Amino acid sequence: MRDMTKGAPLQHLFFYAVPLLFGNWLQLAYNAADSVIAGRFIGQDALAAEGIAAPVMNLVILAISGLCIGAGVLMSEAYGARHTERLRQTLATTLLFGALLCCGVALAGIAVTPQLLRLLAVPPEIADITGIYLRITFLGAPFTFFYNALAAGLKSVGDSKTPLKFLAFSAVLNIVLDLIFIGGLGFGIVCSAVTTVAAEAASAVLAMVYMVRRVPQLCPQRGQWRIRPELLGPVLRYGAVTALQQAVQPICKLLIQGQVNALGVQVIAAFNAATRVDDFAFTPEQSLAAAITTYIAQNRGAGQKQRIRPGFAAGLRLELGYWVLVGSVTWCLRRPMIALFVSGQGAQSVVAQGAAYLGCMAVLYGLPALTNGFQGLYRGMGKMTTTLLGTCTQAGLRALFAALLAPRVGLPGIAAACALGWAAMLLFEVPYYFYTCRKQGIR
């Protein structure tokens, strides 16, 4: 556990964020492993199908993680205030309510898959395998929720290392199973989806066993296993807004994917490969934002307002330092990284288009570094509506400009749309930061 209400902010943020950063990379690794193995052993159609399915599943996953992030803020506040009973009751309420919700989401997703395929204008030649992949991965939603909820409980008390260990195990498991059943035995895209679900289930079980055996102070007692309306209200108020905010991004990606789908299978494959690398590069910026959220929430719960602003400044320095490092590496290695995802006929064209798009994005990673930092602050302050407004501004403009530019200039138009959306988000978030500090007496 890590008590962030005392000690140097930069040290707390760094050592809390590093395991989250590696955890994000590992989570992305077993998603990317599916794409690499599918593209090289099954073919371009499988790579394109997984690329189309990815934004749909990201919508579900980010909605789930949004609910868990919201609950995690409440648990961090309870831990900072030393209210152990409220901490346990919040976790129990989140687990029970989320389990019911995610089972419903899984069943609904399976039922509406044909409608989703039509909505996304999926090319007929890959519609069947995309539908199969989607239905199987929808079944993994409850496992994804259980892991995220248990990990949120651990992270709320400052333990960001243990969830990393579970993700490491599940990432290795997924890659090994893919190599055996797809690379070695020649199974198709069904196996790719099944191994991903199996890896998610493994991480959820490991988190549950660990919490019961090693962190009993987090585990709800027998009489606490019920949905408490007085706690469900704040969980939904924080979690639902955060879930909606988290879901806005993949909705935006779905709209953009629809624009990309109209450009042909090769462009779809190039965009999917570049997006996988893209995720590795800037998604961990959200890990630093999560560290800022936990730091702010713990200090807010403990009444330590004077520590908020210095901690936020330290968090922004980490975000920008990460951008300089990872943006440079991505720009230099953009072609060989894209080449990992595809081989055979048409591969050169896919690599060229994907590398050009990725080079543009590497230069722009500083913008989401800043927006993620501000989002982390506002979540820690309990201002979930502010994060939602910022994300909606960014995503709405990004989708609008993508629709205008992609048909005219292709993938470079998608990169330009991203830049315009992030810049508009900062124009909203930065002035509101100074207003919030003045209003709440934060110096």
Short mmCIF file of C-alpha atoms in Angstrom, two decimals:
data_model
loop_
_atom_site.label_atom_id
_atom_site.label_comp_id
_atom_site.label_asym_id
_atom_site.label_seq_id
_atom_site.Cartn_x
_atom_site.Cartn_y
_atom_site.Cartn_z
CA MET A 1 0.00 0.00 0.00
CA ARG A 2 1.11 3.60 -0.64
CA ASP A 3 -0.08 6.52 1.48
CA MET A 4 0.20 9.58 -0.79
CA THR A 5 -0.92 12.09 1.84
CA LYS A 6 2.68 12.64 2.96
CA GLY A 7 6.07 12.61 1.27
CA ALA A 8 7.37 13.92 -2.07
CA PRO A 9 4.61 14.02 -4.77
CA LEU A 10 6.96 13.22 -7.68
CA GLN A 11 8.26 10.10 -5.96
CA HIS A 12 4.74 8.87 -5.17
CA LEU A 13 3.50 9.51 -8.70
CA PHE A 14 6.51 7.91 -10.38
CA PHE A 15 6.59 4.69 -8.36
CA TYR A 16 2.80 4.34 -8.50
CA ALA A 17 2.62 5.03 -12.25
CA VAL A 18 5.46 2.77 -13.42
CA PRO A 19 3.63 -0.51 -12.65
CA LEU A 20 0.47 0.91 -14.22
CA LEU A 21 2.45 1.88 -17.30
CA PHE A 22 3.91 -1.62 -17.66
CA GLY A 23 0.46 -3.04 -16.97
CA ASN A 24 -1.00 -1.03 -19.82
CA TRP A 25 1.75 -2.24 -22.12
CA LEU A 26 1.11 -5.84 -21.12
CA GLN A 27 -2.62 -5.49 -21.63
CA LEU A 28 -1.98 -4.02 -25.05
CA ALA A 29 0.62 -6.73 -25.70
CA TYR A 30 -1.80 -9.60 -25.66
CA ASN A 31 -4.20 -7.61 -27.85
CA ALA A 32 -1.40 -6.83 -30.29
CA ALA A 33 -0.22 -10.44 -30.15
CA ASP A 34 -3.59 -11.49 -31.57
CA SER A 35 -3.18 -9.01 -34.43
CA VAL A 36 0.42 -9.97 -35.20
CA ILE A 37 -0.29 -13.71 -35.14
CA ALA A 38 -3.59 -13.32 -37.00
CA GLY A 39 -2.00 -11.15 -39.70
CA ARG A 40 1.02 -13.39 -40.23
CA PHE A 41 -0.53 -16.86 -39.81
CA ILE A 42 -4.15 -16.37 -40.91
CA GLY A 43 -3.94 -13.43 -43.32
CA GLN A 44 -4.89 -9.81 -44.03
CA ASP A 45 -8.59 -10.57 -43.74
CA ALA A 46 -8.15 -11.70 -40.13
CA LEU A 47 -6.05 -8.62 -39.32
CA ALA A 48 -8.72 -6.36 -40.82
CA ALA A 49 -11.50 -8.22 -38.96
CA GLU A 50 -9.76 -7.79 -35.60
CA GLY A 51 -9.17 -4.13 -36.42
CA ILE A 52 -12.88 -3.59 -37.04
CA ALA A 53 -13.85 -5.47 -33.87
CA ALA A 54 -11.31 -3.63 -31.68
CA PRO A 55 -13.19 -0.31 -31.34
CA VAL A 56 -16.41 -2.16 -30.49
CA MET A 57 -14.72 -4.13 -27.72
CA ASN A 58 -12.85 -1.05 -26.56
CA LEU A 59 -16.23 0.60 -26.12
CA VAL A 60 -17.27 -2.18 -23.74
CA ILE A 61 -13.91 -2.37 -21.96
CA LEU A 62 -13.59 1.38 -21.45
CA ALA A 63 -17.18 1.61 -20.18
CA ILE A 64 -16.34 -1.13 -17.66
CA SER A 65 -13.07 0.53 -16.64
CA GLY A 66 -14.89 3.87 -16.37
CA LEU A 67 -17.25 2.42 -13.77
CA CYS A 68 -14.25 0.97 -11.91
CA ILE A 69 -12.31 4.24 -12.10
CA GLY A 70 -15.26 6.09 -10.58
CA ALA A 71 -15.54 3.54 -7.78
CA GLY A 72 -11.76 3.69 -7.33
CA VAL A 73 -11.91 7.44 -6.64
CA LEU A 74 -14.44 6.81 -3.86
CA MET A 75 -12.31 4.01 -2.44
CA SER A 76 -9.19 6.22 -2.53
CA GLU A 77 -11.07 8.91 -0.62
CA ALA A 78 -12.19 6.33 1.96
CA TYR A 79 -8.63 5.05 2.33
CA GLY A 80 -7.23 8.58 2.69
CA ALA A 81 -9.85 9.28 5.39
CA ARG A 82 -9.09 5.89 7.09
CA HIS A 83 -12.68 4.63 6.69
CA THR A 84 -11.97 0.90 6.22
CA GLU A 85 -15.59 -0.21 6.49
CA ARG A 86 -16.74 2.22 3.80
CA LEU A 87 -13.85 1.03 1.62
CA ARG A 88 -15.02 -2.59 1.83
CA GLN A 89 -18.68 -1.73 1.35
CA THR A 90 -17.91 0.31 -1.76
CA LEU A 91 -15.97 -2.59 -3.28
CA ALA A 92 -18.79 -5.05 -2.52
CA THR A 93 -21.42 -2.76 -4.04
CA THR A 94 -19.31 -2.23 -7.16
CA LEU A 95 -18.65 -5.95 -7.66
CA LEU A 96 -22.29 -7.03 -7.29
CA PHE A 97 -23.81 -4.28 -9.41
CA GLY A 98 -21.12 -4.53 -12.08
CA ALA A 99 -21.50 -8.30 -12.36
CA LEU A 100 -25.20 -7.97 -13.17
CA LEU A 101 -24.56 -5.14 -15.61
CA CYS A 102 -21.77 -6.91 -17.52
CA CYS A 103 -23.69 -10.16 -17.94
CA GLY A 104 -26.47 -8.12 -19.55
CA VAL A 105 -23.96 -6.31 -21.77
CA ALA A 106 -22.47 -9.62 -22.94
CA LEU A 107 -25.86 -11.05 -23.93
CA ALA A 108 -26.96 -7.83 -25.62
CA GLY A 109 -23.70 -7.60 -27.54
CA ILE A 110 -24.09 -11.11 -28.93
CA ALA A 111 -27.66 -10.31 -30.02
CA VAL A 112 -26.87 -7.06 -31.83
CA THR A 113 -23.67 -8.17 -33.61
CA PRO A 114 -25.36 -8.34 -37.08
CA GLN A 115 -26.63 -4.78 -36.67
CA LEU A 116 -23.16 -3.60 -35.62
CA LEU A 117 -21.60 -5.14 -38.73
CA ARG A 118 -24.05 -3.29 -40.96
CA LEU A 119 -23.56 -0.03 -39.05
CA LEU A 120 -19.79 -0.25 -39.50
CA ALA A 121 -20.12 -0.99 -43.25
CA VAL A 122 -17.93 -4.08 -42.88
CA PRO A 123 -16.82 -5.41 -46.31
CA PRO A 124 -18.81 -8.57 -47.20
CA GLU A 125 -15.70 -10.72 -47.61
CA ILE A 126 -14.79 -10.36 -43.90
CA ALA A 127 -18.27 -9.94 -42.35
CA ASP A 128 -18.58 -13.57 -41.18
CA ILE A 129 -15.23 -13.83 -39.40
CA THR A 130 -15.69 -10.38 -37.84
CA GLY A 131 -19.07 -11.44 -36.44
CA ILE A 132 -17.64 -14.64 -34.94
CA TYR A 133 -14.76 -12.76 -33.34
CA LEU A 134 -17.09 -10.15 -31.85
CA ARG A 135 -19.53 -12.64 -30.33
CA ILE A 136 -16.81 -14.62 -28.56
CA THR A 137 -15.08 -11.54 -27.18
CA PHE A 138 -18.40 -10.19 -25.88
CA LEU A 139 -18.51 -13.27 -23.63
CA GLY A 140 -15.33 -12.06 -21.94
CA ALA A 141 -16.94 -8.83 -20.64
CA PRO A 142 -17.76 -10.19 -17.12
CA PHE A 143 -14.17 -11.41 -16.67
CA THR A 144 -12.84 -8.02 -17.77
CA PHE A 145 -15.07 -6.31 -15.23
CA PHE A 146 -14.06 -8.51 -12.30
CA TYR A 147 -10.37 -7.94 -12.94
CA ASN A 148 -10.79 -4.17 -13.32
CA ALA A 149 -12.94 -3.86 -10.19
CA LEU A 150 -10.52 -5.86 -8.04
CA ALA A 151 -7.55 -4.00 -9.49
CA ALA A 152 -9.30 -0.68 -8.74
CA GLY A 153 -9.59 -1.76 -5.10
CA LEU A 154 -5.88 -2.54 -4.92
CA LYS A 155 -4.89 0.66 -6.70
CA SER A 156 -7.09 2.79 -4.44
CA VAL A 157 -4.86 1.86 -1.48
CA GLY A 158 -1.70 2.58 -3.46
CA ASP A 159 -0.88 -0.96 -4.65
CA SER A 160 -0.26 -0.69 -8.39
CA LYS A 161 2.35 -3.48 -8.52
CA THR A 162 0.17 -6.53 -7.82
CA PRO A 163 -2.25 -5.99 -10.76
CA LEU A 164 0.83 -5.81 -13.00
CA LYS A 165 1.83 -9.34 -12.00
CA PHE A 166 -1.58 -10.70 -12.95
CA LEU A 167 -1.49 -8.93 -16.31
CA ALA A 168 2.00 -10.27 -16.97
CA PHE A 169 0.79 -13.82 -16.42
CA SER A 170 -2.30 -13.39 -18.61
CA ALA A 171 -0.31 -11.68 -21.41
CA VAL A 172 2.21 -14.54 -21.53
CA LEU A 173 -0.63 -17.08 -21.39
CA ASN A 174 -2.43 -15.43 -24.30
CA ILE A 175 0.66 -15.25 -26.49
CA VAL A 176 1.68 -18.85 -25.76
CA LEU A 177 -1.82 -20.16 -26.52
CA ASP A 178 -1.95 -18.16 -29.77
CA LEU A 179 1.42 -19.47 -30.91
CA ILE A 180 0.44 -23.06 -30.12
CA PHE A 181 -3.09 -23.15 -31.53
CA ILE A 182 -2.83 -20.62 -34.38
CA GLY A 183 0.84 -20.54 -35.32
CA GLY A 184 1.51 -24.25 -34.66
CA LEU A 185 -1.78 -26.06 -35.21
CA GLY A 186 -3.30 -23.69 -37.78
CA PHE A 187 -6.57 -22.82 -36.05
CA GLY A 188 -8.38 -19.69 -37.25
CA ILE A 189 -9.77 -16.48 -35.83
CA VAL A 190 -12.13 -18.30 -33.42
CA CYS A 191 -9.11 -19.51 -31.48
CA SER A 192 -7.70 -15.96 -31.36
CA ALA A 193 -10.87 -14.73 -29.62
CA VAL A 194 -11.04 -17.70 -27.24
CA THR A 195 -7.44 -17.30 -26.05
CA THR A 196 -8.06 -13.61 -25.32
CA VAL A 197 -11.11 -14.44 -23.17
CA ALA A 198 -9.15 -17.19 -21.38
CA ALA A 199 -6.37 -14.72 -20.53
CA GLU A 200 -8.89 -12.22 -19.13
CA ALA A 201 -10.48 -14.92 -16.98
CA ALA A 202 -7.08 -15.96 -15.63
CA SER A 203 -6.22 -12.41 -14.51
CA ALA A 204 -9.61 -12.05 -12.76
CA VAL A 205 -9.20 -15.32 -10.83
CA LEU A 206 -5.64 -14.46 -9.78
CA ALA A 207 -6.73 -11.03 -8.50
CA MET A 208 -9.56 -12.57 -6.47
CA VAL A 209 -7.36 -15.23 -4.86
CA TYR A 210 -4.65 -12.71 -4.02
CA MET A 211 -7.04 -10.26 -2.39
CA VAL A 212 -8.63 -12.94 -0.22
CA ARG A 213 -5.27 -14.30 0.96
CA ARG A 214 -3.06 -11.23 1.18
CA VAL A 215 -5.22 -8.10 1.53
CA PRO A 216 -8.02 -9.01 3.98
CA GLN A 217 -8.54 -5.36 4.93
CA LEU A 218 -9.96 -4.81 1.43
CA CYS A 219 -12.18 -7.90 1.38
CA PRO A 220 -15.85 -7.32 2.23
CA GLN A 221 -17.09 -9.28 5.24
CA ARG A 222 -20.05 -11.66 5.10
CA GLY A 223 -22.60 -9.05 6.13
CA GLN A 224 -21.23 -6.49 3.68
CA TRP A 225 -21.99 -8.48 0.52
CA ARG A 226 -24.98 -6.53 -0.68
CA ILE A 227 -25.72 -3.57 -2.91
CA ARG A 228 -26.05 -0.57 -0.60
CA PRO A 229 -28.22 2.18 -2.13
CA GLU A 230 -26.38 4.91 -0.17
CA LEU A 231 -23.10 3.78 -1.78
CA LEU A 232 -24.50 2.76 -5.16
CA GLY A 233 -25.66 6.32 -5.73
CA PRO A 234 -22.15 7.86 -5.48
CA VAL A 235 -20.64 4.89 -7.37
CA LEU A 236 -23.08 5.45 -10.23
CA ARG A 237 -22.74 9.21 -10.07
CA TYR A 238 -18.96 8.97 -10.33
CA GLY A 239 -18.79 5.72 -12.28
CA ALA A 240 -21.58 6.30 -14.80
CA VAL A 241 -20.25 9.70 -15.84
CA THR A 242 -16.72 8.29 -16.02
CA ALA A 243 -17.98 5.24 -17.94
CA LEU A 244 -19.78 7.51 -20.38
CA GLN A 245 -16.63 9.62 -20.70
CA GLN A 246 -14.54 6.47 -21.27
CA ALA A 247 -17.06 5.20 -23.82
CA VAL A 248 -17.01 8.42 -25.86
CA GLN A 249 -13.52 7.65 -27.18
CA PRO A 250 -14.32 4.25 -28.72
CA ILE A 251 -17.57 5.67 -30.14
CA CYS A 252 -15.39 8.25 -31.83
CA LYS A 253 -13.08 5.47 -33.02
CA LEU A 254 -16.05 3.56 -34.39
CA LEU A 255 -17.08 6.60 -36.42
CA ILE A 256 -13.52 7.01 -37.66
CA GLN A 257 -13.30 3.27 -38.41
CA GLY A 258 -16.36 3.69 -40.61
CA GLN A 259 -14.49 6.33 -42.62
CA VAL A 260 -11.43 4.06 -42.89
CA ASN A 261 -13.52 1.06 -43.95
CA ALA A 262 -14.64 2.95 -47.03
CA LEU A 263 -10.99 3.21 -48.17
CA GLY A 264 -10.45 -0.54 -48.72
CA VAL A 265 -9.03 -3.62 -46.98
CA GLN A 266 -5.37 -2.55 -47.34
CA VAL A 267 -6.03 0.80 -45.67
CA ILE A 268 -8.04 -0.96 -42.93
CA ALA A 269 -5.09 -3.28 -42.26
CA ALA A 270 -2.61 -0.36 -42.27
CA PHE A 271 -4.76 1.67 -39.88
CA ASN A 272 -5.24 -1.32 -37.55
CA ALA A 273 -1.50 -2.02 -37.39
CA ALA A 274 -0.69 1.67 -36.79
CA THR A 275 -3.39 1.94 -34.14
CA ARG A 276 -1.95 -1.03 -32.24
CA VAL A 277 1.44 0.69 -32.12
CA ASP A 278 -0.29 3.99 -31.37
CA ASP A 279 -1.98 2.42 -28.36
CA PHE A 280 1.35 1.21 -27.01
CA ALA A 281 2.76 4.71 -27.35
CA PHE A 282 0.13 6.97 -25.82
CA THR A 283 -2.30 4.78 -23.88
CA PRO A 284 0.23 4.54 -20.98
CA GLU A 285 -0.17 8.32 -20.64
CA GLN A 286 -3.45 7.31 -19.00
CA SER A 287 -1.41 5.41 -16.39
CA LEU A 288 0.24 8.64 -15.35
CA ALA A 289 -3.21 10.25 -15.27
CA ALA A 290 -4.44 7.41 -13.01
CA ALA A 291 -1.53 8.10 -10.64
CA ILE A 292 -2.55 11.77 -10.53
CA THR A 293 -6.15 10.75 -9.81
CA THR A 294 -5.20 8.50 -6.88
CA TYR A 295 -2.82 11.12 -5.47
CA ILE A 296 -5.42 13.91 -5.67
CA ALA A 297 -8.25 11.72 -4.28
CA GLN A 298 -6.22 10.48 -1.30
CA ASN A 299 -5.10 14.00 -0.37
CA ARG A 300 -8.58 15.38 -0.91
CA GLY A 301 -10.03 12.70 1.38
CA ALA A 302 -7.40 13.55 4.03
CA GLY A 303 -8.06 17.31 3.70
CA GLN A 304 -4.51 18.01 2.42
CA LYS A 305 -5.40 20.71 -0.13
CA GLN A 306 -1.95 22.28 -0.05
CA ARG A 307 -0.48 19.11 -1.64
CA ILE A 308 -2.80 19.09 -4.67
CA ARG A 309 -1.23 21.72 -6.90
CA PRO A 310 2.43 20.62 -6.45
CA GLY A 311 1.39 17.02 -7.10
CA PHE A 312 -0.43 17.98 -10.29
CA ALA A 313 2.59 19.95 -11.54
CA ALA A 314 4.82 16.92 -10.91
CA GLY A 315 2.36 14.74 -12.82
CA LEU A 316 2.45 17.03 -15.87
CA ARG A 317 6.26 16.90 -15.89
CA LEU A 318 6.08 13.11 -15.98
CA GLU A 319 3.53 13.19 -18.82
CA LEU A 320 5.66 15.48 -21.00
CA GLY A 321 8.86 13.56 -20.26
CA TYR A 322 7.14 10.36 -21.35
CA TRP A 323 6.01 12.00 -24.60
CA VAL A 324 9.55 13.09 -25.52
CA LEU A 325 10.91 9.57 -24.94
CA VAL A 326 8.19 7.46 -26.54
CA GLY A 327 7.38 9.88 -29.37
CA SER A 328 11.03 9.83 -30.48
CA VAL A 329 11.26 6.03 -30.36
CA THR A 330 8.00 5.60 -32.26
CA TRP A 331 8.99 8.03 -35.00
CA CYS A 332 12.38 6.37 -35.53
CA LEU A 333 11.04 2.79 -35.60
CA ARG A 334 7.69 3.36 -37.31
CA ARG A 335 8.36 1.25 -40.44
CA PRO A 336 9.78 -1.89 -38.74
CA MET A 337 7.00 -1.79 -36.14
CA ILE A 338 4.28 -1.72 -38.80
CA ALA A 339 6.08 -4.49 -40.71
CA LEU A 340 5.60 -6.81 -37.71
CA PHE A 341 1.88 -6.97 -38.39
CA VAL A 342 1.71 -8.04 -42.01
CA SER A 343 3.47 -10.16 -44.64
CA GLY A 344 2.79 -11.53 -48.10
CA GLN A 345 1.11 -9.91 -51.08
CA GLY A 346 0.34 -6.21 -50.61
CA ALA A 347 2.44 -5.95 -47.45
CA GLN A 348 4.65 -3.13 -48.80
CA SER A 349 1.66 -0.88 -49.43
CA VAL A 350 0.22 -1.61 -45.97
CA VAL A 351 3.58 -0.83 -44.31
CA ALA A 352 4.04 2.42 -46.27
CA GLN A 353 0.58 3.77 -45.42
CA GLY A 354 0.73 2.66 -41.79
CA ALA A 355 4.22 4.13 -41.25
CA ALA A 356 3.22 7.51 -42.73
CA TYR A 357 0.23 7.73 -40.39
CA LEU A 358 2.26 6.61 -37.37
CA GLY A 359 4.98 9.20 -38.07
CA CYS A 360 2.39 11.98 -37.91
CA MET A 361 0.93 10.65 -34.68
CA ALA A 362 4.33 10.32 -32.93
CA VAL A 363 4.82 14.09 -33.20
CA LEU A 364 1.37 14.73 -31.72
CA TYR A 365 1.63 12.54 -28.59
CA GLY A 366 2.36 15.62 -26.44
CA LEU A 367 -1.22 16.84 -26.82
CA PRO A 368 -2.88 13.76 -25.25
CA ALA A 369 -0.13 13.78 -22.59
CA LEU A 370 -1.42 17.15 -21.42
CA THR A 371 -5.12 16.32 -21.78
CA ASN A 372 -4.68 13.09 -19.82
CA GLY A 373 -2.92 14.99 -17.02
CA PHE A 374 -5.82 17.42 -16.66
CA GLN A 375 -8.34 14.56 -16.82
CA GLY A 376 -6.51 12.84 -13.95
CA LEU A 377 -6.72 16.00 -11.86
CA TYR A 378 -10.44 16.51 -12.45
CA ARG A 379 -11.26 12.86 -11.69
CA GLY A 380 -9.33 13.07 -8.41
CA MET A 381 -11.27 16.23 -7.53
CA GLY A 382 -14.55 14.43 -8.16
CA LYS A 383 -15.34 16.61 -11.19
CA MET A 384 -16.49 13.80 -13.46
CA THR A 385 -18.77 16.04 -15.52
CA THR A 386 -15.77 18.20 -16.42
CA THR A 387 -13.87 15.19 -17.75
CA LEU A 388 -16.94 14.18 -19.75
CA LEU A 389 -17.31 17.62 -21.33
CA GLY A 390 -13.63 17.72 -22.25
CA THR A 391 -13.73 14.27 -23.83
CA CYS A 392 -16.94 14.98 -25.74
CA THR A 393 -15.42 18.18 -27.14
CA GLN A 394 -12.31 16.34 -28.29
CA ALA A 395 -14.08 13.26 -29.66
CA GLY A 396 -16.85 15.18 -31.42
CA LEU A 397 -14.47 17.47 -33.27
CA ARG A 398 -12.14 14.58 -34.04
CA ALA A 399 -14.95 12.54 -35.64
CA LEU A 400 -16.23 15.60 -37.53
CA PHE A 401 -12.85 16.49 -39.02
CA ALA A 402 -12.14 12.83 -39.82
CA ALA A 403 -15.37 12.66 -41.83
CA LEU A 404 -14.34 15.80 -43.72
CA LEU A 405 -10.68 14.96 -44.30
CA ALA A 406 -10.40 11.15 -44.64
CA PRO A 407 -12.29 10.87 -47.97
CA ARG A 408 -10.03 13.58 -49.42
CA VAL A 409 -6.53 12.79 -48.09
CA GLY A 410 -6.84 9.34 -46.48
CA LEU A 411 -5.02 8.43 -43.25
CA PRO A 412 -3.13 11.76 -42.89
CA GLY A 413 -6.56 13.38 -42.55
CA ILE A 414 -7.26 11.12 -39.54
CA ALA A 415 -4.03 12.33 -37.88
CA ALA A 416 -4.95 15.98 -38.51
CA ALA A 417 -8.40 15.39 -37.02
CA CYS A 418 -6.80 13.97 -33.85
CA ALA A 419 -4.61 17.06 -33.47
CA LEU A 420 -7.54 19.44 -33.84
CA GLY A 421 -9.63 17.53 -31.28
CA TRP A 422 -6.87 17.43 -28.64
CA ALA A 423 -6.09 21.15 -29.12
CA ALA A 424 -9.76 22.06 -28.62
CA MET A 425 -9.86 19.96 -25.43
CA LEU A 426 -6.91 21.89 -23.98
CA LEU A 427 -8.59 25.20 -24.77
CA PHE A 428 -11.40 24.05 -22.46
CA GLU A 429 -9.37 22.34 -19.71
CA VAL A 430 -6.56 24.82 -19.04
CA PRO A 431 -8.69 27.90 -18.18
CA TYR A 432 -11.03 25.74 -16.10
CA TYR A 433 -8.04 24.53 -14.03
CA PHE A 434 -7.24 28.06 -12.85
CA TYR A 435 -10.92 28.72 -12.15
CA THR A 436 -11.14 25.53 -10.04
CA CYS A 437 -8.04 26.39 -8.04
CA ARG A 438 -9.36 29.87 -7.22
CA LYS A 439 -12.84 28.60 -6.31
CA GLN A 440 -11.62 25.82 -3.98
CA GLY A 441 -8.77 27.78 -2.43
CA ILE A 442 -6.02 25.54 -3.84
CA ARG A 443 -2.62 27.24 -3.86
#
